[in-house]
GROMACS .gro file of N, CA and C in nm:
model
  462
    1UNK      N    1  -3.829  -4.434 -10.657
    1UNK     CA    2  -3.769  -4.356 -10.761
    1UNK      C    3  -3.617  -4.374 -10.756
    2UNK      N    4  -3.554  -4.378 -10.871
    2UNK     CA    5  -3.411  -4.396 -10.881
    2UNK      C    6  -3.344  -4.259 -10.896
    3UNK      N    7  -3.245  -4.231 -10.813
    3UNK     CA    8  -3.179  -4.100 -10.814
    3UNK      C    9  -3.032  -4.115 -10.852
    4UNK      N   10  -2.983  -4.021 -10.932
    4UNK     CA   11  -2.843  -4.015 -10.969
    4UNK      C   12  -2.789  -3.880 -10.924
    5UNK      N   13  -2.674  -3.882 -10.857
    5UNK     CA   14  -2.608  -3.759 -10.813
    5UNK      C   15  -2.491  -3.731 -10.906
    6UNK      N   16  -2.480  -3.606 -10.953
    6UNK     CA   17  -2.370  -3.565 -11.039
    6UNK      C   18  -2.324  -3.426 -10.997
    7UNK      N   19  -2.197  -3.397 -11.020
    7UNK     CA   20  -2.147  -3.262 -10.994
    7UNK      C   21  -2.230  -3.163 -11.075
    8UNK      N   22  -2.265  -3.052 -11.013
    8UNK     CA   23  -2.346  -2.951 -11.079
    8UNK      C   24  -2.264  -2.876 -11.183
    9UNK      N   25  -2.317  -2.866 -11.303
    9UNK     CA   26  -2.251  -2.790 -11.409
    9UNK      C   27  -2.292  -2.643 -11.401
   10UNK      N   28  -2.218  -2.560 -11.472
   10UNK     CA   29  -2.252  -2.418 -11.477
   10UNK      C   30  -2.390  -2.397 -11.540
   11UNK      N   31  -2.416  -2.470 -11.645
   11UNK     CA   32  -2.547  -2.459 -11.712
   11UNK      C   33  -2.661  -2.495 -11.617
   12UNK      N   34  -2.643  -2.601 -11.538
   12UNK     CA   35  -2.747  -2.641 -11.443
   12UNK      C   36  -2.764  -2.536 -11.334
   13UNK      N   37  -2.654  -2.481 -11.283
   13UNK     CA   38  -2.663  -2.377 -11.180
   13UNK      C   39  -2.737  -2.255 -11.232
   14UNK      N   40  -2.704  -2.213 -11.354
   14UNK     CA   41  -2.770  -2.097 -11.412
   14UNK      C   42  -2.919  -2.123 -11.437
   15UNK      N   43  -2.953  -2.244 -11.480
   15UNK     CA   44  -3.092  -2.282 -11.502
   15UNK      C   45  -3.172  -2.276 -11.372
   16UNK      N   46  -3.117  -2.334 -11.266
   16UNK     CA   47  -3.185  -2.334 -11.136
   16UNK      C   48  -3.204  -2.190 -11.087
   17UNK      N   49  -3.096  -2.112 -11.093
   17UNK     CA   50  -3.103  -1.974 -11.043
   17UNK      C   51  -3.203  -1.889 -11.122
   18UNK      N   52  -3.209  -1.910 -11.252
   18UNK     CA   53  -3.295  -1.828 -11.336
   18UNK      C   54  -3.441  -1.873 -11.339
   19UNK      N   55  -3.465  -2.002 -11.321
   19UNK     CA   56  -3.599  -2.055 -11.350
   19UNK      C   57  -3.675  -2.117 -11.233
   20UNK      N   58  -3.607  -2.155 -11.127
   20UNK     CA   59  -3.679  -2.219 -11.018
   20UNK      C   60  -3.740  -2.112 -10.928
   21UNK      N   61  -3.872  -2.106 -10.925
   21UNK     CA   62  -3.946  -2.008 -10.846
   21UNK      C   63  -4.047  -2.082 -10.759
   22UNK      N   64  -4.038  -2.054 -10.630
   22UNK     CA   65  -4.128  -2.118 -10.534
   22UNK      C   66  -4.246  -2.026 -10.504
   23UNK      N   67  -4.357  -2.083 -10.464
   23UNK     CA   68  -4.481  -2.009 -10.442
   23UNK      C   69  -4.493  -1.960 -10.297
   24UNK      N   70  -4.560  -1.848 -10.281
   24UNK     CA   71  -4.592  -1.795 -10.148
   24UNK      C   72  -4.470  -1.772 -10.062
   25UNK      N   73  -4.482  -1.810  -9.935
   25UNK     CA   74  -4.372  -1.788  -9.840
   25UNK      C   75  -4.246  -1.864  -9.879
   26UNK      N   76  -4.261  -1.967  -9.961
   26UNK     CA   77  -4.144  -2.046 -10.002
   26UNK      C   78  -4.058  -1.974 -10.105
   27UNK      N   79  -4.105  -1.858 -10.154
   27UNK     CA   80  -4.021  -1.777 -10.244
   27UNK      C   81  -3.894  -1.731 -10.171
   28UNK      N   82  -3.895  -1.744 -10.040
   28UNK     CA   83  -3.776  -1.722  -9.958
   28UNK      C   84  -3.658  -1.803 -10.013
   29UNK      N   85  -3.686  -1.917 -10.074
   29UNK     CA   86  -3.583  -2.008 -10.124
   29UNK      C   87  -3.542  -1.982 -10.270
   30UNK      N   88  -3.603  -1.884 -10.335
   30UNK     CA   89  -3.559  -1.849 -10.470
   30UNK      C   90  -3.414  -1.805 -10.464
   31UNK      N   91  -3.332  -1.850 -10.556
   31UNK     CA   92  -3.189  -1.822 -10.553
   31UNK      C   93  -3.158  -1.673 -10.553
   32UNK      N   94  -3.233  -1.596 -10.626
   32UNK     CA   95  -3.202  -1.454 -10.634
   32UNK      C   96  -3.249  -1.376 -10.511
   33UNK      N   97  -3.312  -1.442 -10.415
   33UNK     CA   98  -3.357  -1.375 -10.294
   33UNK      C   99  -3.239  -1.329 -10.208
   34UNK      N  100  -3.123  -1.396 -10.222
   34UNK     CA  101  -3.004  -1.358 -10.145
   34UNK      C  102  -2.886  -1.347 -10.240
   35UNK      N  103  -2.843  -1.225 -10.272
   35UNK     CA  104  -2.734  -1.205 -10.368
   35UNK      C  105  -2.605  -1.279 -10.331
   36UNK      N  106  -2.573  -1.287 -10.202
   36UNK     CA  107  -2.451  -1.355 -10.159
   36UNK      C  108  -2.460  -1.506 -10.187
   37UNK      N  109  -2.574  -1.565 -10.155
   37UNK     CA  110  -2.593  -1.708 -10.184
   37UNK      C  111  -2.592  -1.733 -10.335
   38UNK      N  112  -2.654  -1.643 -10.410
   38UNK     CA  113  -2.658  -1.657 -10.555
   38UNK      C  114  -2.517  -1.652 -10.614
   39UNK      N  115  -2.435  -1.560 -10.565
   39UNK     CA  116  -2.297  -1.549 -10.614
   39UNK      C  117  -2.221  -1.679 -10.590
   40UNK      N  118  -2.234  -1.736 -10.471
   40UNK     CA  119  -2.166  -1.864 -10.441
   40UNK      C  120  -2.219  -1.975 -10.531
   41UNK      N  121  -2.350  -1.979 -10.548
   41UNK     CA  122  -2.413  -2.084 -10.628
   41UNK      C  123  -2.366  -2.080 -10.773
   42UNK      N  124  -2.343  -1.959 -10.826
   42UNK     CA  125  -2.304  -1.946 -10.967
   42UNK      C  126  -2.153  -1.947 -10.989
   43UNK      N  127  -2.075  -1.952 -10.882
   43UNK     CA  128  -1.928  -1.952 -10.894
   43UNK      C  129  -1.877  -2.096 -10.902
   44UNK      N  130  -1.824  -2.136 -11.019
   44UNK     CA  131  -1.779  -2.275 -11.035
   44UNK      C  132  -1.674  -2.318 -10.932
   45UNK      N  133  -1.586  -2.228 -10.893
   45UNK     CA  134  -1.483  -2.264 -10.795
   45UNK      C  135  -1.542  -2.290 -10.657
   46UNK      N  136  -1.638  -2.207 -10.616
   46UNK     CA  137  -1.700  -2.226 -10.484
   46UNK      C  138  -1.794  -2.346 -10.484
   47UNK      N  139  -1.849  -2.378 -10.599
   47UNK     CA  140  -1.944  -2.489 -10.611
   47UNK      C  141  -1.874  -2.625 -10.620
   48UNK      N  142  -1.751  -2.625 -10.669
   48UNK     CA  143  -1.680  -2.750 -10.699
   48UNK      C  144  -1.667  -2.839 -10.575
   49UNK      N  145  -1.709  -2.964 -10.590
   49UNK     CA  146  -1.699  -3.061 -10.483
   49UNK      C  147  -1.802  -3.043 -10.373
   50UNK      N  148  -1.887  -2.940 -10.385
   50UNK     CA  149  -1.985  -2.909 -10.281
   50UNK      C  150  -2.127  -2.927 -10.331
   51UNK      N  151  -2.154  -2.882 -10.454
   51UNK     CA  152  -2.290  -2.886 -10.509
   51UNK      C  153  -2.307  -3.000 -10.609
   52UNK      N  154  -2.416  -3.072 -10.592
   52UNK     CA  155  -2.449  -3.185 -10.678
   52UNK      C  156  -2.594  -3.172 -10.722
   53UNK      N  157  -2.621  -3.208 -10.846
   53UNK     CA  158  -2.759  -3.215 -10.891
   53UNK      C  159  -2.810  -3.357 -10.870
   54UNK      N  160  -2.940  -3.368 -10.859
   54UNK     CA  161  -3.006  -3.498 -10.846
   54UNK      C  162  -3.093  -3.516 -10.971
   55UNK      N  163  -3.070  -3.627 -11.039
   55UNK     CA  164  -3.146  -3.660 -11.159
   55UNK      C  165  -3.231  -3.784 -11.133
   56UNK      N  166  -3.347  -3.785 -11.194
   56UNK     CA  167  -3.432  -3.904 -11.196
   56UNK      C  168  -3.478  -3.922 -11.340
   57UNK      N  169  -3.448  -4.035 -11.398
   57UNK     CA  170  -3.477  -4.060 -11.539
   57UNK      C  171  -3.422  -3.949 -11.628
   58UNK      N  172  -3.299  -3.908 -11.597
   58UNK     CA  173  -3.227  -3.803 -11.669
   58UNK      C  174  -3.291  -3.664 -11.660
   59UNK      N  175  -3.387  -3.647 -11.570
   59UNK     CA  176  -3.449  -3.516 -11.548
   59UNK      C  177  -3.394  -3.456 -11.419
   60UNK      N  178  -3.356  -3.328 -11.424
   60UNK     CA  179  -3.308  -3.257 -11.307
   60UNK      C  180  -3.425  -3.235 -11.211
   61UNK      N  181  -3.415  -3.293 -11.091
   61UNK     CA  182  -3.525  -3.280 -10.996
   61UNK      C  183  -3.485  -3.207 -10.867
   62UNK      N  184  -3.354  -3.186 -10.848
   62UNK     CA  185  -3.312  -3.119 -10.727
   62UNK      C  186  -3.163  -3.104 -10.719
   63UNK      N  187  -3.118  -3.051 -10.606
   63UNK     CA  188  -2.975  -3.037 -10.583
   63UNK      C  189  -2.945  -3.047 -10.434
   64UNK      N  190  -2.820  -3.073 -10.404
   64UNK     CA  191  -2.768  -3.078 -10.268
   64UNK      C  192  -2.638  -3.003 -10.261
   65UNK      N  193  -2.609  -2.947 -10.143
   65UNK     CA  194  -2.475  -2.901 -10.111
   65UNK      C  195  -2.429  -2.981  -9.990
   66UNK      N  196  -2.301  -3.014  -9.989
   66UNK     CA  197  -2.242  -3.090  -9.879
   66UNK      C  198  -2.119  -3.014  -9.831
   67UNK      N  199  -2.133  -2.944  -9.719
   67UNK     CA  200  -2.024  -2.867  -9.659
   67UNK      C  201  -1.960  -2.950  -9.548
   68UNK      N  202  -1.830  -2.929  -9.527
   68UNK     CA  203  -1.758  -2.999  -9.421
   68UNK      C  204  -1.708  -2.899  -9.317
   69UNK      N  205  -1.792  -2.864  -9.216
   69UNK     CA  206  -1.745  -2.769  -9.115
   69UNK      C  207  -1.632  -2.825  -9.029
   70UNK      N  208  -1.624  -2.958  -9.019
   70UNK     CA  209  -1.513  -3.026  -8.952
   70UNK      C  210  -1.504  -3.167  -9.011
   71UNK      N  211  -1.400  -3.242  -8.974
   71UNK     CA  212  -1.376  -3.373  -9.038
   71UNK      C  213  -1.482  -3.477  -9.007
   72UNK      N  214  -1.560  -3.456  -8.901
   72UNK     CA  215  -1.660  -3.555  -8.861
   72UNK      C  216  -1.803  -3.521  -8.907
   73UNK      N  217  -1.821  -3.402  -8.964
   73UNK     CA  218  -1.955  -3.352  -8.991
   73UNK      C  219  -1.974  -3.314  -9.137
   74UNK      N  220  -2.091  -3.348  -9.190
   74UNK     CA  221  -2.137  -3.297  -9.319
   74UNK      C  222  -2.262  -3.217  -9.292
   75UNK      N  223  -2.262  -3.092  -9.339
   75UNK     CA  224  -2.379  -3.006  -9.328
   75UNK      C  225  -2.442  -3.000  -9.466
   76UNK      N  226  -2.569  -3.042  -9.475
   76UNK     CA  227  -2.633  -3.048  -9.606
   76UNK      C  228  -2.728  -2.932  -9.627
   77UNK      N  229  -2.737  -2.893  -9.752
   77UNK     CA  230  -2.838  -2.800  -9.798
   77UNK      C  231  -2.906  -2.868  -9.916
   78UNK      N  232  -3.030  -2.838  -9.942
   78UNK     CA  233  -3.099  -2.907 -10.050
   78UNK      C  234  -3.209  -2.822 -10.108
   79UNK      N  235  -3.240  -2.852 -10.231
   79UNK     CA  236  -3.350  -2.786 -10.299
   79UNK      C  237  -3.413  -2.881 -10.398
   80UNK      N  238  -3.543  -2.885 -10.399
   80UNK     CA  239  -3.616  -2.969 -10.493
   80UNK      C  240  -3.685  -2.879 -10.595
   81UNK      N  241  -3.692  -2.927 -10.718
   81UNK     CA  242  -3.760  -2.853 -10.825
   81UNK      C  243  -3.897  -2.809 -10.774
   82UNK      N  244  -3.930  -2.681 -10.789
   82UNK     CA  245  -4.052  -2.627 -10.728
   82UNK      C  246  -4.179  -2.706 -10.756
   83UNK      N  247  -4.199  -2.751 -10.880
   83UNK     CA  248  -4.324  -2.822 -10.910
   83UNK      C  249  -4.332  -2.961 -10.848
   84UNK      N  250  -4.224  -3.008 -10.787
   84UNK     CA  251  -4.225  -3.139 -10.721
   84UNK      C  252  -4.246  -3.128 -10.571
   85UNK      N  253  -4.240  -3.006 -10.516
   85UNK     CA  254  -4.253  -2.990 -10.371
   85UNK      C  255  -4.399  -3.001 -10.327
   86UNK      N  256  -4.416  -3.043 -10.201
   86UNK     CA  257  -4.550  -3.052 -10.143
   86UNK      C  258  -4.635  -3.164 -10.198
   87UNK      N  259  -4.571  -3.262 -10.265
   87UNK     CA  260  -4.647  -3.371 -10.328
   87UNK      C  261  -4.603  -3.509 -10.282
   88UNK      N  262  -4.538  -3.514 -10.166
   88UNK     CA  263  -4.498  -3.644 -10.112
   88UNK      C  264  -4.367  -3.697 -10.166
   89UNK      N  265  -4.289  -3.613 -10.235
   89UNK     CA  266  -4.162  -3.658 -10.291
   89UNK      C  267  -4.044  -3.638 -10.196
   90UNK      N  268  -4.064  -3.563 -10.090
   90UNK     CA  269  -3.954  -3.522 -10.004
   90UNK      C  270  -3.883  -3.634  -9.932
   91UNK      N  271  -3.956  -3.732  -9.880
   91UNK     CA  272  -3.893  -3.837  -9.800
   91UNK      C  273  -3.793  -3.917  -9.883
   92UNK      N  274  -3.830  -3.959 -10.001
   92UNK     CA  275  -3.739  -4.036 -10.086
   92UNK      C  276  -3.620  -3.950 -10.130
   93UNK      N  277  -3.646  -3.822 -10.160
   93UNK     CA  278  -3.540  -3.731 -10.202
   93UNK      C  279  -3.439  -3.710 -10.088
   94UNK      N  280  -3.488  -3.689  -9.967
   94UNK     CA  281  -3.400  -3.670  -9.851
   94UNK      C  282  -3.325  -3.799  -9.819
   95UNK      N  283  -3.393  -3.912  -9.822
   95UNK     CA  284  -3.327  -4.040  -9.794
   95UNK      C  285  -3.213  -4.066  -9.892
   96UNK      N  286  -3.234  -4.032 -10.019
   96UNK     CA  287  -3.129  -4.048 -10.119
   96UNK      C  288  -3.010  -3.958 -10.088
   97UNK      N  289  -3.035  -3.835 -10.046
   97UNK     CA  290  -2.928  -3.744 -10.010
   97UNK      C  291  -2.850  -3.791  -9.888
   98UNK      N  292  -2.920  -3.847  -9.791
   98UNK     CA  293  -2.852  -3.901  -9.673
   98UNK      C  294  -2.764  -4.020  -9.710
   99UNK      N  295  -2.815  -4.107  -9.795
   99UNK     CA  296  -2.734  -4.222  -9.840
   99UNK      C  297  -2.609  -4.175  -9.914
  100UNK      N  298  -2.626  -4.075 -10.001
  100UNK     CA  299  -2.512  -4.021 -10.076
  100UNK      C  300  -2.408  -3.964  -9.979
  101UNK      N  301  -2.453  -3.885  -9.882
  101UNK     CA  302  -2.361  -3.825  -9.784
  101UNK      C  303  -2.289  -3.932  -9.703
  102UNK      N  304  -2.363  -4.033  -9.659
  102UNK     CA  305  -2.302  -4.140  -9.578
  102UNK      C  306  -2.200  -4.219  -9.659
  103UNK      N  307  -2.230  -4.247  -9.784
  103UNK     CA  308  -2.140  -4.326  -9.869
  103UNK      C  309  -2.017  -4.246  -9.910
  104UNK      N  310  -2.037  -4.122  -9.951
  104UNK     CA  311  -1.926  -4.041 -10.002
  104UNK      C  312  -1.834  -3.988  -9.892
  105UNK      N  313  -1.893  -3.945  -9.779
  105UNK     CA  314  -1.815  -3.875  -9.677
  105UNK      C  315  -1.793  -3.956  -9.549
  106UNK      N  316  -1.875  -4.055  -9.524
  106UNK     CA  317  -1.868  -4.136  -9.403
  106UNK      C  318  -1.859  -4.050  -9.275
  107UNK      N  319  -1.952  -3.955  -9.261
  107UNK     CA  320  -1.946  -3.864  -9.146
  107UNK      C  321  -1.999  -3.930  -9.018
  108UNK      N  322  -1.954  -3.880  -8.906
  108UNK     CA  323  -2.012  -3.919  -8.778
  108UNK      C  324  -2.141  -3.841  -8.753
  109UNK      N  325  -2.147  -3.719  -8.810
  109UNK     CA  326  -2.262  -3.631  -8.788
  109UNK      C  327  -2.309  -3.573  -8.921
  110UNK      N  328  -2.442  -3.563  -8.936
  110UNK     CA  329  -2.502  -3.494  -9.050
  110UNK      C  330  -2.595  -3.389  -8.992
  111UNK      N  331  -2.577  -3.264  -9.037
  111UNK     CA  332  -2.659  -3.154  -8.987
  111UNK      C  333  -2.720  -3.079  -9.105
  112UNK      N  334  -2.820  -2.999  -9.074
  112UNK     CA  335  -2.877  -2.906  -9.171
  112UNK      C  336  -2.941  -2.792  -9.095
  113UNK      N  337  -2.964  -2.682  -9.165
  113UNK     CA  338  -3.035  -2.568  -9.108
  113UNK      C  339  -3.154  -2.537  -9.197
  114UNK      N  340  -3.264  -2.499  -9.134
  114UNK     CA  341  -3.388  -2.474  -9.206
  114UNK      C  342  -3.455  -2.350  -9.146
  115UNK      N  343  -3.517  -2.270  -9.232
  115UNK     CA  344  -3.591  -2.154  -9.184
  115UNK      C  345  -3.702  -2.201  -9.090
  116UNK      N  346  -3.714  -2.135  -8.976
  116UNK     CA  347  -3.809  -2.178  -8.873
  116UNK      C  348  -3.953  -2.180  -8.921
  117UNK      N  349  -3.988  -2.095  -9.018
  117UNK     CA  350  -4.127  -2.093  -9.067
  117UNK      C  351  -4.161  -2.218  -9.148
  118UNK      N  352  -4.060  -2.290  -9.195
  118UNK     CA  353  -4.083  -2.400  -9.289
  118UNK      C  354  -4.117  -2.530  -9.213
  119UNK      N  355  -4.236  -2.530  -9.155
  119UNK     CA  356  -4.280  -2.646  -9.076
  119UNK      C  357  -4.296  -2.772  -9.163
  120UNK      N  358  -4.329  -2.755  -9.289
  120UNK     CA  359  -4.341  -2.870  -9.380
  120UNK      C  360  -4.207  -2.943  -9.387
  121UNK      N  361  -4.098  -2.870  -9.405
  121UNK     CA  362  -3.965  -2.932  -9.413
  121UNK      C  363  -3.923  -2.987  -9.277
  122UNK      N  364  -3.946  -2.912  -9.171
  122UNK     CA  365  -3.906  -2.956  -9.037
  122UNK      C  366  -3.974  -3.089  -9.003
  123UNK      N  367  -4.102  -3.100  -9.034
  123UNK     CA  368  -4.175  -3.226  -9.008
  123UNK      C  369  -4.114  -3.342  -9.086
  124UNK      N  370  -4.079  -3.318  -9.212
  124UNK     CA  371  -4.016  -3.421  -9.293
  124UNK      C  372  -3.882  -3.462  -9.233
  125UNK      N  373  -3.801  -3.364  -9.196
  125UNK     CA  374  -3.669  -3.394  -9.141
  125UNK      C  375  -3.682  -3.477  -9.012
  126UNK      N  376  -3.777  -3.439  -8.927
  126UNK     CA  377  -3.798  -3.516  -8.804
  126UNK      C  378  -3.845  -3.658  -8.835
  127UNK      N  379  -3.931  -3.673  -8.932
  127UNK     CA  380  -3.981  -3.805  -8.971
  127UNK      C  381  -3.867  -3.897  -9.014
  128UNK      N  382  -3.764  -3.839  -9.078
  128UNK     CA  383  -3.652  -3.919  -9.127
  128UNK      C  384  -3.535  -3.927  -9.029
  129UNK      N  385  -3.551  -3.876  -8.907
  129UNK     CA  386  -3.450  -3.898  -8.805
  129UNK      C  387  -3.371  -3.777  -8.760
  130UNK      N  388  -3.405  -3.658  -8.807
  130UNK     CA  389  -3.338  -3.538  -8.759
  130UNK      C  390  -3.405  -3.489  -8.631
  131UNK      N  391  -3.325  -3.426  -8.546
  131UNK     CA  392  -3.377  -3.365  -8.423
  131UNK      C  393  -3.327  -3.222  -8.413
  132UNK      N  394  -3.412  -3.134  -8.361
  132UNK     CA  395  -3.373  -2.994  -8.341
  132UNK      C  396  -3.266  -2.988  -8.233
  133UNK      N  397  -3.157  -2.915  -8.264
  133UNK     CA  398  -3.049  -2.902  -8.166
  133UNK      C  399  -3.021  -2.757  -8.128
  134UNK      N  400  -3.068  -2.662  -8.210
  134UNK     CA  401  -3.034  -2.522  -8.184
  134UNK      C  402  -3.125  -2.431  -8.266
  135UNK      N  403  -3.155  -2.316  -8.211
  135UNK     CA  404  -3.224  -2.210  -8.286
  135UNK      C  405  -3.129  -2.092  -8.296
  136UNK      N  406  -3.133  -2.021  -8.409
  136UNK     CA  407  -3.044  -1.906  -8.426
  136UNK      C  408  -3.106  -1.809  -8.525
  137UNK      N  409  -3.055  -1.689  -8.525
  137UNK     CA  410  -3.098  -1.585  -8.619
  137UNK      C  411  -2.986  -1.567  -8.720
  138UNK      N  412  -3.023  -1.561  -8.847
  138UNK     CA  413  -2.923  -1.546  -8.953
  138UNK      C  414  -2.963  -1.431  -9.045
  139UNK      N  415  -2.864  -1.353  -9.084
  139UNK     CA  416  -2.887  -1.247  -9.182
  139UNK      C  417  -2.887  -1.311  -9.320
  140UNK      N  418  -2.997  -1.297  -9.391
  140UNK     CA  419  -3.009  -1.351  -9.527
  140UNK      C  420  -3.126  -1.282  -9.596
  141UNK      N  421  -3.129  -1.287  -9.725
  141UNK     CA  422  -3.242  -1.232  -9.803
  141UNK      C  423  -3.279  -1.089  -9.760
  142UNK      N  424  -3.179  -1.010  -9.721
  142UNK     CA  425  -3.203  -0.872  -9.685
  142UNK      C  426  -3.265  -0.849  -9.549
  143UNK      N  427  -3.264  -0.949  -9.462
  143UNK     CA  428  -3.321  -0.933  -9.329
  143UNK      C  429  -3.260  -1.031  -9.229
  144UNK      N  430  -3.320  -1.036  -9.112
  144UNK     CA  431  -3.279  -1.129  -9.006
  144UNK      C  432  -3.391  -1.232  -8.992
  145UNK      N  433  -3.355  -1.360  -8.999
  145UNK     CA  434  -3.456  -1.467  -8.996
  145UNK      C  435  -3.420  -1.574  -8.894
  146UNK      N  436  -3.524  -1.632  -8.834
  146UNK     CA  437  -3.506  -1.741  -8.740
  146UNK      C  438  -3.483  -1.871  -8.817
  147UNK      N  439  -3.383  -1.946  -8.772
  147UNK     CA  440  -3.351  -2.076  -8.829
  147UNK      C  441  -3.342  -2.180  -8.720
  148UNK      N  442  -3.355  -2.305  -8.761
  148UNK     CA  443  -3.342  -2.420  -8.672
  148UNK      C  444  -3.229  -2.507  -8.727
  149UNK      N  445  -3.132  -2.538  -8.641
  149UNK     CA  446  -3.028  -2.635  -8.680
  149UNK      C  447  -3.075  -2.772  -8.633
  150UNK      N  448  -3.061  -2.872  -8.721
  150UNK     CA  449  -3.106  -3.006  -8.690
  150UNK      C  450  -2.991  -3.105  -8.713
  151UNK      N  451  -2.989  -3.211  -8.635
  151UNK     CA  452  -2.886  -3.314  -8.647
  151UNK      C  453  -2.953  -3.448  -8.672
  152UNK      N  454  -2.891  -3.526  -8.758
  152UNK     CA  455  -2.944  -3.657  -8.797
  152UNK      C  456  -2.905  -3.760  -8.693
  153UNK      N  457  -3.004  -3.834  -8.647
  153UNK     CA  458  -2.980  -3.938  -8.547
  153UNK      C  459  -2.993  -4.078  -8.604
  154UNK      N  460  -3.026  -4.087  -8.732
  154UNK     CA  461  -3.029  -4.216  -8.801
  154UNK      C  462  -3.126  -4.315  -8.755
   0.00000   0.00000   0.00000
């Protein structure tokens, strides 16, 4: 599949926040589940240079955030359109995001954090070269949740 990365527009952010709904335990990832995350996602100034949409054949299929906690590291966040998840699309989508991060930022390190319950994502990340480096508890979605920080080993 061919992927195009573009800066996320306000219209795209509002569409994702309003319409992307995940099933079952994955509803944890619905944008409105965490008001603080939603506010950042919908704020054009906070989103600028950080959030990108992913298009395939001009269709919005996902998004990425690329944070720079230090000059050597890119921390990625990602979301795939709900109806595309769990169908074998993740590896190509993640590989495209890694290529984009490596080309645009040339980091020494790529990291991400994932909810510990999300074994489907953790397995995918490990398959593509990420390794667990830390476990932590984070306040989000109105509670305290276990997360796993992972680092890309390429």
